[in-house]
Coordinates of C-alpha atoms in Angstrom, one line a residue:
Chain U
M1 CA 11.3 33.2 11.9
K2 CA 9.5 31.2 9.1
K3 CA 6.0 32.6 8.7
Y4 CA 5.0 31.8 5.2
C5 CA 5.2 29.1 2.5
F6 CA 4.1 28.8 -1.1
G7 CA 2.2 26.0 -2.7
V8 CA 2.4 25.6 -6.5
D9 CA 0.3 23.2 -8.5
V10 CA 1.6 22.9 -12.1
G11 CA -1.1 21.8 -14.6
G12 CA -0.9 21.5 -18.4
T13 CA -2.8 24.8 -18.9
T14 CA -2.3 26.9 -15.8
V15 CA -0.1 27.0 -12.8
K16 CA -2.1 27.5 -9.6
M17 CA -0.3 29.2 -6.8
G18 CA -1.0 30.0 -3.2
L19 CA 0.7 31.9 -0.4
F20 CA 0.0 30.3 3.0
D21 CA 0.9 31.0 6.6
V22 CA 2.5 28.0 8.4
E23 CA -0.9 27.1 10.0
G24 CA -2.5 26.4 6.7
T25 CA -4.4 29.7 6.2
V26 CA -4.4 30.7 2.5
L27 CA -3.4 34.4 2.3
D28 CA -3.5 34.8 -1.4
K29 CA -4.3 32.6 -4.5
W30 CA -3.6 33.3 -8.1
E31 CA -2.8 31.6 -11.4
I32 CA -0.3 32.0 -14.3
P33 CA -0.4 30.4 -17.7
T34 CA 1.7 27.3 -18.2
R35 CA 4.0 27.9 -21.1
T36 CA 4.7 24.4 -22.4
E37 CA 6.4 25.5 -25.7
E38 CA 10.1 24.8 -26.1
S39 CA 9.9 21.7 -23.9
G40 CA 8.4 23.8 -21.1
K41 CA 11.7 25.6 -20.4
N42 CA 9.9 28.8 -19.2
I43 CA 7.7 27.1 -16.6
L44 CA 10.1 27.2 -13.7
P45 CA 11.4 30.7 -14.4
D46 CA 7.8 31.9 -14.7
I47 CA 7.0 30.4 -11.3
A48 CA 10.1 32.0 -9.8
E49 CA 9.2 35.4 -11.2
S50 CA 5.7 35.2 -10.0
I51 CA 6.8 34.3 -6.5
Q52 CA 9.3 37.1 -6.4
K53 CA 6.7 39.6 -7.5
K54 CA 4.4 38.3 -4.7
L55 CA 7.1 38.7 -2.1
C56 CA 7.6 42.3 -3.2
E57 CA 3.9 43.1 -3.3
K58 CA 3.4 41.7 0.2
S59 CA 6.7 43.0 1.6
I60 CA 7.8 39.5 2.7
F61 CA 11.5 38.8 3.2
T62 CA 12.9 35.6 1.7
E63 CA 14.1 34.7 5.3
E64 CA 10.4 34.6 6.4
V65 CA 9.6 31.9 3.8
A66 CA 9.8 28.2 4.9
G67 CA 9.9 27.1 1.3
V68 CA 8.1 26.5 -1.9
G69 CA 6.3 23.2 -2.6
V70 CA 5.5 22.1 -6.1
G71 CA 3.0 19.5 -7.4
I72 CA 3.9 18.0 -10.9
P73 CA 1.6 16.0 -13.2
G74 CA 3.9 13.0 -13.4
P75 CA 6.3 10.8 -11.3
V76 CA 8.7 12.6 -9.1
D77 CA 11.7 11.0 -7.3
K78 CA 12.8 11.6 -3.7
D79 CA 15.2 14.3 -4.7
G80 CA 12.5 16.4 -6.3
N81 CA 13.3 15.4 -9.9
A82 CA 10.4 15.1 -12.3
L83 CA 11.0 11.9 -14.2
V84 CA 8.7 12.8 -17.1
A85 CA 5.7 15.1 -17.4
V86 CA 4.2 14.8 -20.8
N87 CA 1.6 17.6 -20.3
L88 CA 4.4 20.1 -19.5
G89 CA 6.7 19.0 -22.3
W90 CA 9.3 17.8 -19.8
G91 CA 11.5 14.8 -19.8
K92 CA 13.6 14.4 -16.6
K93 CA 13.8 17.8 -14.9
A94 CA 15.5 18.7 -11.6
V95 CA 12.6 20.8 -10.3
S96 CA 13.8 21.3 -6.7
K97 CA 17.3 22.1 -7.7
E98 CA 16.5 24.5 -10.5
L99 CA 13.8 26.4 -8.6
T100 CA 16.0 26.6 -5.5
E101 CA 18.7 28.2 -7.6
L102 CA 16.3 30.7 -9.0
L103 CA 14.7 31.6 -5.7
H104 CA 17.2 31.0 -3.0
I105 CA 14.4 29.4 -1.0
P106 CA 14.1 25.6 -0.2
V107 CA 11.9 23.9 -2.8
M108 CA 10.3 20.4 -2.6
A109 CA 8.4 18.7 -5.4
G110 CA 6.0 15.8 -5.5
N111 CA 3.5 14.1 -7.8
D112 CA 0.3 16.2 -8.1
A113 CA -2.1 13.5 -7.0
N114 CA 0.0 12.6 -4.0
V115 CA 0.5 16.2 -3.1
A116 CA -3.3 16.9 -3.3
A117 CA -3.8 13.9 -0.9
L118 CA -1.5 15.7 1.5
G119 CA -3.5 18.9 1.1
E120 CA -6.8 17.1 1.9
M121 CA -5.1 15.6 5.0
W122 CA -3.8 19.0 6.2
C123 CA -6.8 21.2 5.7
G124 CA -9.6 19.2 3.9
G125 CA -11.7 16.1 4.3
G126 CA -8.8 14.3 6.1
K127 CA -8.1 17.0 8.6
G128 CA -7.1 15.5 12.0
Y129 CA -6.1 12.1 10.4
N130 CA -2.7 10.8 9.8
S131 CA -3.0 7.8 7.4
I132 CA -5.4 8.4 4.5
V133 CA -6.0 7.3 0.9
A134 CA -7.3 10.1 -1.3
V135 CA -9.2 8.9 -4.3
T136 CA -9.9 11.3 -7.2
L137 CA -12.8 10.2 -9.4
G138 CA -12.1 12.4 -12.4
T139 CA -11.6 11.5 -16.1
G140 CA -9.5 8.7 -14.7
I141 CA -9.0 7.6 -11.0
G142 CA -6.0 9.1 -9.2
G143 CA -4.8 8.1 -5.8
G144 CA -2.6 9.5 -3.1
I145 CA -1.6 7.5 -0.1
I146 CA -0.4 9.2 3.1
I147 CA 1.0 7.0 5.8
D148 CA 1.9 8.5 9.2
G149 CA 1.7 11.9 7.6
K150 CA 4.2 11.1 4.8
I151 CA 3.4 10.5 1.1
L152 CA 3.9 7.0 -0.1
N153 CA 5.7 7.9 -3.3
G154 CA 6.7 4.4 -4.4
F155 CA 10.0 3.2 -5.9
T156 CA 9.4 4.7 -9.4
G157 CA 6.9 7.3 -8.2
A158 CA 4.0 5.1 -9.1
G159 CA 2.7 4.6 -5.6
G160 CA -1.0 5.1 -5.2
E161 CA -1.8 4.4 -8.9
I162 CA -5.0 2.7 -7.6
G163 CA -7.0 3.5 -10.7
H164 CA -5.2 0.7 -12.4
I165 CA -6.0 -2.1 -10.0
H166 CA -7.3 -5.0 -12.1
L167 CA -10.8 -5.8 -11.1
D168 CA -12.5 -7.7 -14.0
D169 CA -11.1 -10.5 -16.1
E170 CA -14.1 -10.4 -18.4
E171 CA -13.6 -6.8 -19.6
T172 CA -13.3 -6.5 -23.4
E173 CA -12.6 -2.7 -23.7
A174 CA -9.1 -1.4 -23.0
C175 CA -8.1 1.1 -20.3
G176 CA -5.9 4.1 -21.1
C177 CA -3.0 2.1 -19.6
K178 CA -3.7 -0.7 -22.2
G179 CA -4.9 -3.1 -19.4
H180 CA -8.4 -4.5 -19.3
G181 CA -10.6 -4.3 -16.3
C182 CA -8.9 -1.5 -14.3
M183 CA -10.9 0.2 -11.5
E184 CA -11.0 3.5 -13.4
Q185 CA -12.9 1.8 -16.2
Y186 CA -15.9 1.7 -13.8
G187 CA -15.4 4.3 -11.1
S188 CA -14.2 7.4 -12.9
A189 CA -16.5 10.0 -14.5
T190 CA -15.8 8.3 -17.9
G191 CA -16.4 4.9 -16.3
V192 CA -19.8 5.9 -15.0
V193 CA -20.8 7.0 -18.5
R194 CA -19.5 3.7 -19.9
L195 CA -21.5 1.7 -17.3
A196 CA -24.6 3.8 -18.1
N197 CA -24.4 3.4 -21.8
R198 CA -24.0 -0.4 -21.4
K199 CA -26.9 -0.6 -19.1
L200 CA -29.1 1.6 -21.4
A201 CA -28.3 -0.7 -24.3
S202 CA -28.9 -4.0 -22.5
S203 CA -32.1 -3.0 -20.6
D204 CA -35.4 -1.8 -21.9
K205 CA -36.5 -0.2 -18.6
P206 CA -37.7 3.3 -19.0
S207 CA -35.4 6.0 -17.5
V208 CA -35.0 9.7 -17.5
L209 CA -31.4 9.0 -18.7
R210 CA -32.8 8.0 -22.1
D211 CA -33.7 11.6 -22.9
Q212 CA -30.6 13.4 -22.0
E213 CA -26.8 13.6 -22.3
I214 CA -25.2 10.9 -20.1
T215 CA -22.7 12.3 -17.6
A216 CA -21.7 11.2 -14.2
K217 CA -23.7 14.1 -12.9
S218 CA -26.9 13.2 -14.9
V219 CA -26.6 9.6 -13.6
F220 CA -26.4 10.6 -10.0
D221 CA -29.1 13.3 -10.4
A222 CA -31.3 10.5 -11.7
V223 CA -30.3 8.3 -8.7
K224 CA -31.4 11.0 -6.3
A225 CA -34.7 11.2 -8.2
K226 CA -35.1 7.4 -7.6
D227 CA -34.7 6.4 -11.3
E228 CA -34.5 2.6 -11.2
L229 CA -32.1 2.2 -14.1
A230 CA -29.8 4.9 -12.7
M231 CA -29.8 3.1 -9.4
E232 CA -28.7 -0.1 -11.1
I233 CA -25.9 1.8 -12.7
A234 CA -24.9 3.3 -9.3
E235 CA -25.0 -0.2 -7.8
E236 CA -22.4 -1.4 -10.4
F237 CA -20.3 1.7 -9.8
G238 CA -20.4 0.9 -6.0
F239 CA -19.6 -2.7 -6.6
Y240 CA -16.4 -2.0 -8.4
L241 CA -15.2 1.0 -6.3
G242 CA -16.2 -0.8 -3.1
K243 CA -14.3 -3.9 -4.0
G244 CA -11.3 -1.9 -5.3
L245 CA -11.0 0.2 -2.2
A246 CA -11.4 -2.9 0.0
I247 CA -8.3 -4.3 -1.8
V248 CA -6.4 -1.0 -1.2
A249 CA -7.3 -1.2 2.5
S250 CA -6.1 -4.8 2.7
V251 CA -2.7 -3.6 1.5
V252 CA -2.2 -0.3 3.4
N253 CA -5.0 -0.3 6.1
P254 CA -5.7 3.4 6.2
E255 CA -7.8 5.3 8.8
L256 CA -9.8 7.1 6.2
F257 CA -10.7 7.3 2.5
V258 CA -11.2 10.8 1.1
I259 CA -13.2 10.7 -2.1
G260 CA -12.8 13.7 -4.4
G261 CA -12.9 14.6 -8.1
G262 CA -15.8 15.4 -10.4
V263 CA -17.9 12.3 -9.6
S264 CA -17.8 13.2 -5.9
K265 CA -19.7 16.4 -6.5
A266 CA -22.8 14.2 -6.5
G267 CA -22.3 14.1 -2.7
N268 CA -22.8 11.5 0.0
V269 CA -25.0 9.4 -2.3
I270 CA -21.8 7.9 -3.9
L271 CA -20.6 6.7 -0.5
E272 CA -24.0 5.0 0.1
Y273 CA -23.2 2.9 -3.0
I274 CA -19.5 2.3 -2.3
E275 CA -19.5 1.5 1.4
P276 CA -21.7 -1.7 1.4
Y277 CA -19.5 -3.3 -1.1
Y278 CA -16.4 -2.1 0.7
K279 CA -17.6 -3.8 3.8
K280 CA -18.4 -7.0 1.9
Y281 CA -15.0 -7.4 0.4
V282 CA -12.5 -5.9 3.0
F283 CA -10.3 -7.8 5.4
P284 CA -11.9 -7.5 8.9
G285 CA -9.0 -5.5 10.2
S286 CA -10.0 -2.6 7.9
L287 CA -13.7 -2.7 8.6
D288 CA -13.6 0.5 10.6
T289 CA -11.9 2.6 8.0
K290 CA -14.0 5.6 7.4
F291 CA -15.1 7.4 4.2
T292 CA -15.6 11.1 3.6
L293 CA -15.8 13.5 0.7
A294 CA -12.9 15.8 -0.3
A295 CA -13.3 19.4 0.8
L296 CA -10.7 21.5 -1.0
G297 CA -11.7 20.8 -4.6
N298 CA -9.1 22.2 -7.1
D299 CA -7.2 23.9 -4.3
A300 CA -6.0 20.6 -2.7
G301 CA -2.9 20.8 -4.9
I302 CA -1.7 24.1 -3.6
Y303 CA -2.5 23.2 0.0
G304 CA -0.6 20.0 -0.2
A305 CA 2.4 21.6 -2.0
A306 CA 2.6 24.1 0.8
K307 CA 2.4 21.4 3.4
L308 CA 5.2 19.5 1.6
V309 CA 7.8 22.1 2.7
L310 CA 6.4 22.3 6.3
G311 CA 7.1 18.5 6.7
Chain K
M1 CA 28.8 2.0 23.1
K2 CA 26.0 -0.2 21.8
K3 CA 27.4 -3.4 20.4
Y4 CA 24.5 -5.9 20.6
C5 CA 20.8 -6.4 20.1
F6 CA 18.3 -9.2 20.7
G7 CA 15.7 -10.4 18.2
V8 CA 12.8 -12.3 19.6
D9 CA 10.1 -14.1 17.5
V10 CA 7.2 -15.2 19.7
G11 CA 5.3 -18.2 18.2
G12 CA 2.5 -20.2 19.6
T13 CA 4.8 -23.2 20.5
T14 CA 8.3 -21.8 20.9
V15 CA 9.9 -18.4 21.3
K16 CA 12.9 -18.1 18.9
M17 CA 15.6 -15.8 20.1
G18 CA 18.8 -14.4 18.7
L19 CA 21.8 -12.3 19.8
F20 CA 23.1 -10.1 17.1
D21 CA 25.9 -7.5 16.7
V22 CA 24.7 -4.2 15.3
E23 CA 25.9 -5.1 11.8
G24 CA 23.5 -8.1 11.5
T25 CA 25.8 -11.0 12.4
V26 CA 24.0 -13.5 14.5
L27 CA 26.2 -14.4 17.5
D28 CA 23.9 -16.9 19.1
K29 CA 20.5 -18.5 18.5
W30 CA 18.2 -20.5 20.8
E31 CA 14.6 -21.3 21.6
I32 CA 12.4 -21.5 24.7
P33 CA 8.9 -23.0 25.0
T34 CA 6.0 -20.6 24.8
R35 CA 4.0 -21.0 28.0
T36 CA 0.5 -20.0 26.8
E37 CA -1.4 -21.2 29.9
E38 CA -3.0 -18.6 32.3
S39 CA -3.5 -16.1 29.4
G40 CA 0.1 -16.3 28.5
K41 CA 1.2 -14.4 31.6
N42 CA 4.6 -16.1 31.8
I43 CA 5.7 -15.4 28.2
L44 CA 7.3 -12.0 28.8
P45 CA 8.9 -12.9 32.1
D46 CA 10.3 -16.1 30.5
I47 CA 11.8 -14.0 27.7
A48 CA 13.3 -11.5 30.1
E49 CA 14.8 -14.3 32.2
S50 CA 16.3 -16.0 29.1
I51 CA 17.9 -12.7 27.9
Q52 CA 19.3 -12.0 31.3
K53 CA 20.9 -15.5 31.4
K54 CA 22.4 -14.9 28.0
L55 CA 23.9 -11.6 29.1
C56 CA 25.5 -13.3 32.1
E57 CA 26.7 -16.2 30.0
K58 CA 28.3 -13.9 27.4
S59 CA 29.5 -11.3 29.9
I60 CA 27.6 -8.5 28.2
F61 CA 26.7 -5.4 30.1
T62 CA 23.2 -4.0 29.8
E63 CA 24.7 -0.7 28.6
E64 CA 26.2 -2.5 25.6
V65 CA 22.7 -3.6 24.3
A66 CA 20.9 -1.3 21.8
G67 CA 17.6 -3.0 22.6
V68 CA 15.3 -6.0 22.3
G69 CA 13.0 -6.3 19.3
V70 CA 9.9 -8.6 19.5
G71 CA 7.7 -10.0 16.8
I72 CA 4.2 -10.9 17.9
P73 CA 1.7 -13.1 16.0
G74 CA -1.1 -10.5 15.8
P75 CA -1.6 -6.7 15.3
V76 CA 0.7 -4.4 17.3
D77 CA 0.2 -0.6 17.6
K78 CA 2.9 2.1 17.3
D79 CA 3.5 2.1 21.0
G80 CA 4.4 -1.6 21.1
N81 CA 1.1 -2.8 22.4
A82 CA -0.1 -6.2 21.1
L83 CA -3.9 -5.7 20.4
V84 CA -4.7 -9.3 20.5
A85 CA -2.7 -12.5 19.9
V86 CA -5.0 -15.5 20.0
N87 CA -2.2 -18.1 19.7
L88 CA -0.5 -16.7 22.9
G89 CA -3.6 -16.4 24.9
W90 CA -3.2 -12.6 25.0
G91 CA -5.8 -9.8 24.7
K92 CA -4.3 -6.3 24.7
K93 CA -0.8 -6.5 26.1
A94 CA 1.7 -3.7 26.6
V95 CA 4.7 -5.7 25.3
S96 CA 7.2 -2.9 25.0
K97 CA 6.4 -1.4 28.4
E98 CA 6.3 -4.6 30.4
L99 CA 9.4 -6.1 28.9
T100 CA 11.3 -2.8 29.3
E101 CA 10.4 -2.8 33.0
L102 CA 11.6 -6.3 33.4
L103 CA 14.9 -5.8 31.5
H104 CA 15.7 -2.1 31.8
I105 CA 16.6 -2.2 28.1
P106 CA 14.7 -0.4 25.3
V107 CA 12.1 -2.8 23.7
M108 CA 10.2 -2.5 20.5
A109 CA 7.5 -4.7 19.2
G110 CA 5.8 -5.4 15.9
N111 CA 3.7 -7.8 14.0
D112 CA 5.6 -11.0 13.2
A113 CA 5.0 -11.0 9.4
N114 CA 6.0 -7.3 9.2
V115 CA 9.1 -7.9 11.3
A116 CA 10.1 -10.9 9.2
A117 CA 9.8 -8.7 6.1
L118 CA 12.2 -6.2 7.8
G119 CA 14.6 -9.1 8.5
E120 CA 14.6 -10.2 4.8
M121 CA 15.4 -6.6 3.8
W122 CA 18.2 -6.3 6.4
C123 CA 20.1 -9.6 5.8
G124 CA 18.0 -11.8 3.4
G125 CA 16.6 -11.8 -0.1
G126 CA 16.0 -8.0 0.1
K127 CA 19.4 -7.0 1.3
G128 CA 20.5 -3.7 -0.3
Y129 CA 16.8 -2.7 -1.1
N130 CA 14.8 -0.1 0.7
S131 CA 11.2 -0.7 -0.3
I132 CA 10.0 -4.3 -0.5
V133 CA 7.0 -6.4 -0.1
A134 CA 7.7 -9.8 1.6
V135 CA 5.1 -12.5 0.8
T136 CA 5.0 -15.6 2.9
L137 CA 3.3 -18.5 1.1
G138 CA 2.6 -20.8 4.1
T139 CA -0.6 -22.3 5.4
G140 CA -2.1 -18.9 4.6
I141 CA -0.4 -15.9 2.8
G142 CA 1.2 -13.3 5.1
G143 CA 2.6 -10.0 3.9
G144 CA 5.0 -7.4 5.2
I145 CA 5.4 -4.1 3.5
I146 CA 8.6 -2.0 4.0
I147 CA 8.6 1.5 2.6
D148 CA 11.8 3.6 2.7
G149 CA 13.2 1.2 5.3
K150 CA 10.1 1.4 7.6
I151 CA 7.3 -1.1 8.3
L152 CA 3.9 -0.1 6.9
N153 CA 2.0 -1.1 10.0
G154 CA -1.4 0.3 9.1
F155 CA -3.9 2.1 11.2
T156 CA -5.2 -1.0 13.1
G157 CA -2.0 -3.0 12.5
A158 CA -3.6 -4.7 9.5
G159 CA -1.2 -3.3 6.9
G160 CA 0.2 -5.9 4.5
E161 CA -2.7 -8.3 4.9
I162 CA -2.4 -9.1 1.2
G163 CA -3.5 -12.7 1.6
H164 CA -7.0 -11.4 1.8
I165 CA -7.1 -9.4 -1.4
H166 CA -10.3 -10.4 -3.2
L167 CA -9.5 -11.9 -6.5
D168 CA -12.4 -14.1 -7.6
D169 CA -16.1 -13.3 -7.6
E170 CA -17.0 -16.9 -8.5
E171 CA -15.4 -18.6 -5.6
T172 CA -17.8 -20.8 -3.7
E173 CA -15.6 -22.0 -0.8
A174 CA -15.0 -19.6 2.2
C175 CA -11.6 -18.3 3.2
G176 CA -10.5 -18.4 6.9
C177 CA -11.4 -14.7 7.1
K178 CA -15.0 -15.7 6.0
G179 CA -14.5 -13.9 2.6
H180 CA -14.7 -15.7 -0.7
G181 CA -12.0 -15.5 -3.4
C182 CA -9.1 -14.2 -1.3
M183 CA -5.5 -14.6 -2.7
E184 CA -4.5 -17.1 0.0
Q185 CA -7.2 -19.5 -1.3
Y186 CA -5.1 -20.0 -4.4
G187 CA -1.5 -19.1 -3.6
S188 CA -0.8 -20.6 -0.1
A189 CA 0.3 -24.1 0.5
T190 CA -3.3 -25.0 1.3
G191 CA -4.4 -23.1 -1.8
V192 CA -2.1 -25.1 -4.1
V193 CA -3.5 -28.3 -2.7
R194 CA -7.1 -27.0 -3.2
L195 CA -6.3 -26.1 -6.8
A196 CA -4.7 -29.5 -7.4
N197 CA -7.6 -31.4 -6.0
R198 CA -10.0 -29.4 -8.1
K199 CA -8.0 -30.0 -11.2
L200 CA -7.6 -33.7 -10.5
A201 CA -11.3 -34.0 -10.1
S202 CA -12.2 -32.1 -13.2
S203 CA -9.7 -33.6 -15.6
D204 CA -9.0 -37.1 -16.7
K205 CA -5.4 -36.5 -17.8
P206 CA -2.9 -38.9 -16.3
S207 CA -0.6 -37.5 -13.7
V208 CA 1.9 -38.6 -11.2
L209 CA -0.1 -36.6 -8.7
R210 CA -2.9 -39.3 -8.9
D211 CA -0.7 -41.8 -7.0
Q212 CA 0.6 -39.8 -4.1
E213 CA -0.3 -37.4 -1.3
I214 CA -1.0 -33.9 -2.7
T215 CA 1.1 -31.2 -1.1
A216 CA 2.5 -28.0 -2.5
K217 CA 5.9 -29.8 -2.7
S218 CA 4.5 -32.8 -4.6
V219 CA 2.8 -30.5 -7.1
F220 CA 5.9 -28.5 -7.8
D221 CA 8.1 -31.6 -7.9
A222 CA 5.7 -32.9 -10.6
V223 CA 6.0 -29.5 -12.4
K224 CA 9.8 -29.9 -12.5
A225 CA 9.3 -33.4 -13.9
K226 CA 7.1 -31.8 -16.7
D227 CA 3.9 -33.4 -15.5
E228 CA 1.3 -31.7 -17.7
L229 CA -1.5 -31.6 -15.2
A230 CA 0.8 -30.3 -12.5
M231 CA 1.9 -27.6 -14.9
E232 CA -1.7 -26.6 -15.4
I233 CA -2.1 -26.3 -11.6
A234 CA 1.0 -24.2 -11.4
E235 CA -0.4 -22.0 -14.2
E236 CA -3.5 -21.3 -12.1
F237 CA -1.4 -20.6 -9.0
G238 CA 0.7 -18.2 -11.1
F239 CA -2.4 -16.5 -12.5
Y240 CA -3.8 -15.7 -9.1
L241 CA -0.5 -14.7 -7.4
G242 CA 0.7 -12.7 -10.4
K243 CA -2.6 -10.8 -10.6
G244 CA -2.7 -10.3 -6.8
L245 CA 0.9 -9.0 -6.6
A246 CA 0.3 -6.8 -9.6
I247 CA -2.5 -5.2 -7.6
V248 CA -0.3 -4.8 -4.6
A249 CA 2.4 -3.1 -6.8
S250 CA -0.2 -0.7 -8.2
V251 CA -0.9 0.4 -4.6
V252 CA 2.6 0.6 -3.1
N253 CA 5.0 0.4 -6.1
P254 CA 7.8 -1.6 -4.3
E255 CA 11.3 -2.1 -5.7
L256 CA 11.2 -5.9 -4.9
F257 CA 9.0 -8.8 -4.0
V258 CA 10.6 -11.3 -1.6
I259 CA 8.7 -14.6 -1.8
G260 CA 9.1 -16.9 1.2
G261 CA 7.2 -19.6 3.2
G262 CA 6.9 -23.3 2.6
V263 CA 5.7 -23.0 -1.0
S264 CA 8.8 -21.0 -1.9
K265 CA 11.0 -24.0 -1.1
A266 CA 10.1 -25.3 -4.6
G267 CA 12.6 -22.6 -5.8
N268 CA 12.7 -20.3 -8.8
V269 CA 10.1 -22.4 -10.6
I270 CA 7.3 -20.6 -8.7
L271 CA 8.6 -17.2 -9.9
E272 CA 8.5 -18.5 -13.5
Y273 CA 4.8 -19.0 -13.1
I274 CA 4.1 -15.8 -11.2
E275 CA 6.0 -13.2 -13.2
P276 CA 4.3 -13.5 -16.6
Y277 CA 0.9 -12.9 -15.0
Y278 CA 2.4 -10.1 -12.8
K279 CA 3.6 -8.4 -16.0
K280 CA 0.2 -8.9 -17.7
Y281 CA -1.8 -7.2 -15.0
V282 CA 0.5 -4.6 -13.4
F283 CA 0.4 -0.8 -14.0
P284 CA 3.4 0.0 -16.3
G285 CA 5.1 2.1 -13.6
S286 CA 5.7 -1.1 -11.6
L287 CA 6.8 -3.3 -14.6
D288 CA 10.5 -3.2 -13.4
T289 CA 9.7 -4.4 -9.8
K290 CA 11.9 -7.5 -9.3
F291 CA 11.1 -10.8 -7.7
T292 CA 13.4 -12.9 -5.5
L293 CA 13.1 -15.8 -3.0
A294 CA 13.4 -15.2 0.7
A295 CA 16.8 -16.3 2.2
L296 CA 16.4 -16.4 5.9
G297 CA 13.7 -19.1 6.3
N298 CA 12.4 -19.3 9.9
D299 CA 15.1 -16.9 11.1
A300 CA 13.7 -13.9 9.3
G301 CA 11.7 -13.1 12.4
I302 CA 14.6 -12.8 14.8
Y303 CA 16.6 -10.8 12.3
G304 CA 13.8 -8.4 11.7
A305 CA 13.1 -8.0 15.4
A306 CA 16.7 -7.2 16.0
K307 CA 16.6 -4.6 13.2
L308 CA 13.5 -3.1 14.7
V309 CA 15.5 -1.7 17.6
L310 CA 18.4 -0.5 15.4
G311 CA 16.0 1.7 13.4

């Protein structure tokens, strides 16, 4: 009988790993370094070795393991091949095949943002839901779309790249994708800082933000302290994210948005700025879509990877 | 053995019906009137009677029929319940259940735009593809999203409502959905006429369009005749549709867009105006998504409905 599964979240610096029972309880959690040298050729063998050690340590038989799920920072096709993962030094890599051969356990692989979305649906902010869009407001904006319990991967693995929805024709600065006016230029942690600096330069209102380092955290701390200028910045942030997520909902009509990433640590206050603009711009059929905050933090990836193999 | 299936496309005036073999060859096609009076209570019995007559006429046994698929002009849930269909006089209606009871044949129901998309993928412009977005440029803009061969229905049946993607903050006229700046205000047949009238009023350039009725057809006929003003109108049409479909691709990353509806009768010229703006605004991961014209015209609905029951 299958009692256990492993979830592996491969990052550019560390590989996060988790041992789970099939109900979603994490039994153990650990990390190993990501050895990216020599085109990352050691990464999969290192993961295999670490899993085998854990099986010994816990006296678990291979036959008791449903599988190993792996989240990769890059596009992954349906057969579990990473197409390219710059941060790992990988070009095309047959992740599922290679790791299955090393472990003799079924392996499934997916894009890390999509896999994290699956984790939030399984055990986090989206628990009990079946069709969600997870939005990660970090350095950029990542997205993961789950429809009827399945990841929407997209034809080239670029499904859910909602950070690059075009929202503003007037934008003069370029996004990391070389476009102009992408959602992540306004709603990511970097985007909030950009909006704040613009506002501070264009306004002469007094603000606590004038005397400190500008971060997404300092902006939303100031919002909570009712700083007027900070509230104007939050209003712009809400305008872009609300409008962008309304567009996403007009396409996939999810039951729930789960908002995570560094910016979401500010708490429910961000939803208070996003939701009014969402309701203003969304197609009426998606007016009842709910918003919640992500609950698993950096562990969403290992949860989702584990869920990947449980189907 | 299952040899046949029926596809039914319920419209506000007529019900289109088709008898297919399981490979997608249409064996017969006919229509019956849609009796919308008395809250449309006769519509399903009329359909059942017409199918039973056809079975008799063709000497087909019920056991040889894989099922009956039905496209409905309104949202439909996963269990085949129409939630509301204003044009048929229906509130909530258990289409699958009622029609199964009348026919003793399995029945599946879906939203007509989604079902038409499935038809285009099965036997039309999207044949051989597995993940497509079908875009119908008619009075409004309808959308149908097929991912890995399955319709993306959405939580409340509003998946693929891409006509109501918000594209312009400056728009002063209201869309049918009460929003302002929706894609269908620029890219539908009505939208093209609106853009044309605006352009004719704001410019004093000579144009063949000044001497005739303005329709999407007359605008694109003038484009083909190299009428400068008409080409400016087409450029605006392309800007909005290209940008809007780029946004759709950033969300679902399809392999192919299939463009249909009245406006698409102008032919490949519309793609020549859409694609450059698509490439300008899309996330690089979706740059290779292809565009083609729909091939089944008004029959897409019966094809897709038939395919619905074949899975």
